[in-house]
Amino acid sequence: VARHNVMVSAVVRFAHGPHDVGAGKRGWFTIENLDTNDPHPPEVHGRLMDNLPVIHKYIDQVMAHEGVDESRLIFAGFSQGASAAYYAAVTRDKPVAG
């Protein structure tokens, strides 16, 4: 991708989830009413799966804007973002690069 007459070999996007999770932070699923003693409560999976359409829509928009397809797409994240990245990557219609 050429930008300002410079060749760019990678574009990094730092997406913020659509949910306010407190303290001015955004997340991919709500965290209220979760058992804080269980780091992987079953509710998390459902909430994340419910939000996958939003995540995929964002990814599709970025891919269209940047002119790339799944063969050049790599997912990464931290905390909720890691969970969202993993589920988004494995639920794409086409395999992603990483």
GROMACS .gro file of C-alpha atoms in nm:
model
   98
    1VAL     CA    1   0.000   0.000   0.000
    2ALA     CA    2   0.146   0.337  -0.097
    3ARG     CA    3   0.093   0.627   0.140
    4HIS     CA    4   0.247   0.971   0.088
    5ASN     CA    5   0.495   0.826  -0.164
    6VAL     CA    6   0.622   0.578   0.093
    7MET     CA    7   0.569   0.204   0.061
    8VAL     CA    8   0.395   0.060   0.365
    9SER     CA    9   0.442  -0.309   0.434
   10ALA     CA   10   0.193  -0.327   0.719
   11VAL     CA   11  -0.104  -0.138   0.853
   12VAL     CA   12  -0.189  -0.183   1.220
   13ARG     CA   13  -0.533  -0.107   1.351
   14PHE     CA   14  -0.614  -0.072   1.721
   15ALA     CA   15  -0.984  -0.136   1.737
   16HIS     CA   16  -1.194  -0.046   2.037
   17GLY     CA   17  -1.495  -0.258   2.121
   18PRO     CA   18  -1.843  -0.107   2.120
   19HIS     CA   19  -1.913  -0.160   2.492
   20ASP     CA   20  -1.824   0.070   2.780
   21VAL     CA   21  -1.663  -0.156   3.041
   22GLY     CA   22  -1.591   0.120   3.292
   23ALA     CA   23  -1.307   0.356   3.373
   24GLY     CA   24  -1.322   0.501   3.022
   25LYS     CA   25  -1.234   0.167   2.863
   26ARG     CA   26  -1.404  -0.008   2.571
   27GLY     CA   27  -1.458  -0.382   2.530
   28TRP     CA   28  -1.597  -0.638   2.287
   29PHE     CA   29  -1.849  -0.770   2.538
   30THR     CA   30  -2.003  -0.645   2.861
   31ILE     CA   31  -1.851  -0.755   3.189
   32GLU     CA   32  -2.123  -0.673   3.439
   33ASN     CA   33  -2.265  -0.963   3.637
   34LEU     CA   34  -1.965  -1.188   3.565
   35ASP     CA   35  -1.820  -1.404   3.842
   36THR     CA   36  -1.484  -1.239   3.910
   37ASN     CA   37  -1.358  -1.556   4.081
   38ASP     CA   38  -1.392  -1.751   3.754
   39PRO     CA   39  -1.165  -1.614   3.478
   40HIS     CA   40  -1.357  -1.806   3.208
   41PRO     CA   41  -1.726  -1.797   3.299
   42PRO     CA   42  -1.960  -1.951   3.040
   43GLU     CA   43  -2.133  -1.615   2.996
   44VAL     CA   44  -1.820  -1.470   2.833
   45HIS     CA   45  -1.842  -1.712   2.540
   46GLY     CA   46  -2.205  -1.621   2.472
   47ARG     CA   47  -2.143  -1.249   2.498
   48LEU     CA   48  -1.843  -1.269   2.268
   49MET     CA   49  -2.028  -1.483   2.013
   50ASP     CA   50  -2.319  -1.236   2.020
   51ASN     CA   51  -2.075  -0.959   1.921
   52LEU     CA   52  -1.895  -1.146   1.642
   53PRO     CA   53  -2.111  -0.985   1.371
   54VAL     CA   54  -1.993  -0.640   1.489
   55ILE     CA   55  -1.630  -0.757   1.489
   56HIS     CA   56  -1.659  -0.912   1.141
   57LYS     CA   57  -1.825  -0.599   1.005
   58TYR     CA   58  -1.535  -0.389   1.134
   59ILE     CA   59  -1.281  -0.629   0.982
   60ASP     CA   60  -1.463  -0.628   0.648
   61GLN     CA   61  -1.465  -0.247   0.646
   62VAL     CA   62  -1.092  -0.230   0.720
   63MET     CA   63  -1.011  -0.490   0.453
   64ALA     CA   64  -1.216  -0.299   0.195
   65HIS     CA   65  -1.054   0.032   0.293
   66GLU     CA   66  -0.702  -0.110   0.282
   67GLY     CA   67  -0.759  -0.327  -0.026
   68VAL     CA   68  -0.650  -0.654   0.134
   69ASP     CA   69  -0.804  -0.996   0.170
   70GLU     CA   70  -0.776  -1.268   0.434
   71SER     CA   71  -0.448  -1.394   0.287
   72ARG     CA   72  -0.280  -1.080   0.424
   73LEU     CA   73  -0.476  -1.048   0.747
   74ILE     CA   74  -0.326  -1.116   1.090
   75PHE     CA   75  -0.524  -1.093   1.415
   76ALA     CA   76  -0.381  -1.004   1.755
   77GLY     CA   77  -0.513  -0.864   2.078
   78PHE     CA   78  -0.478  -0.832   2.452
   79SER     CA   79  -0.728  -0.952   2.712
   80GLN     CA   80  -1.077  -0.913   2.562
   81GLY     CA   81  -0.911  -0.817   2.236
   82ALA     CA   82  -0.720  -1.146   2.230
   83SER     CA   83  -1.041  -1.341   2.280
   84ALA     CA   84  -1.215  -1.136   2.013
   85ALA     CA   85  -0.922  -1.175   1.771
   86TYR     CA   86  -0.908  -1.552   1.820
   87TYR     CA   87  -1.281  -1.606   1.770
   88ALA     CA   88  -1.295  -1.365   1.478
   89ALA     CA   89  -1.003  -1.538   1.306
   90VAL     CA   90  -1.140  -1.891   1.342
   91THR     CA   91  -1.493  -1.794   1.238
   92ARG     CA   92  -1.403  -1.616   0.914
   93ASP     CA   93  -1.545  -1.768   0.596
   94LYS     CA   94  -1.191  -1.780   0.454
   95PRO     CA   95  -0.872  -1.865   0.647
   96VAL     CA   96  -0.662  -1.569   0.760
   97ALA     CA   97  -0.284  -1.537   0.741
   98GLY     CA   98  -0.240  -1.546   1.117
   0.00000   0.00000   0.00000
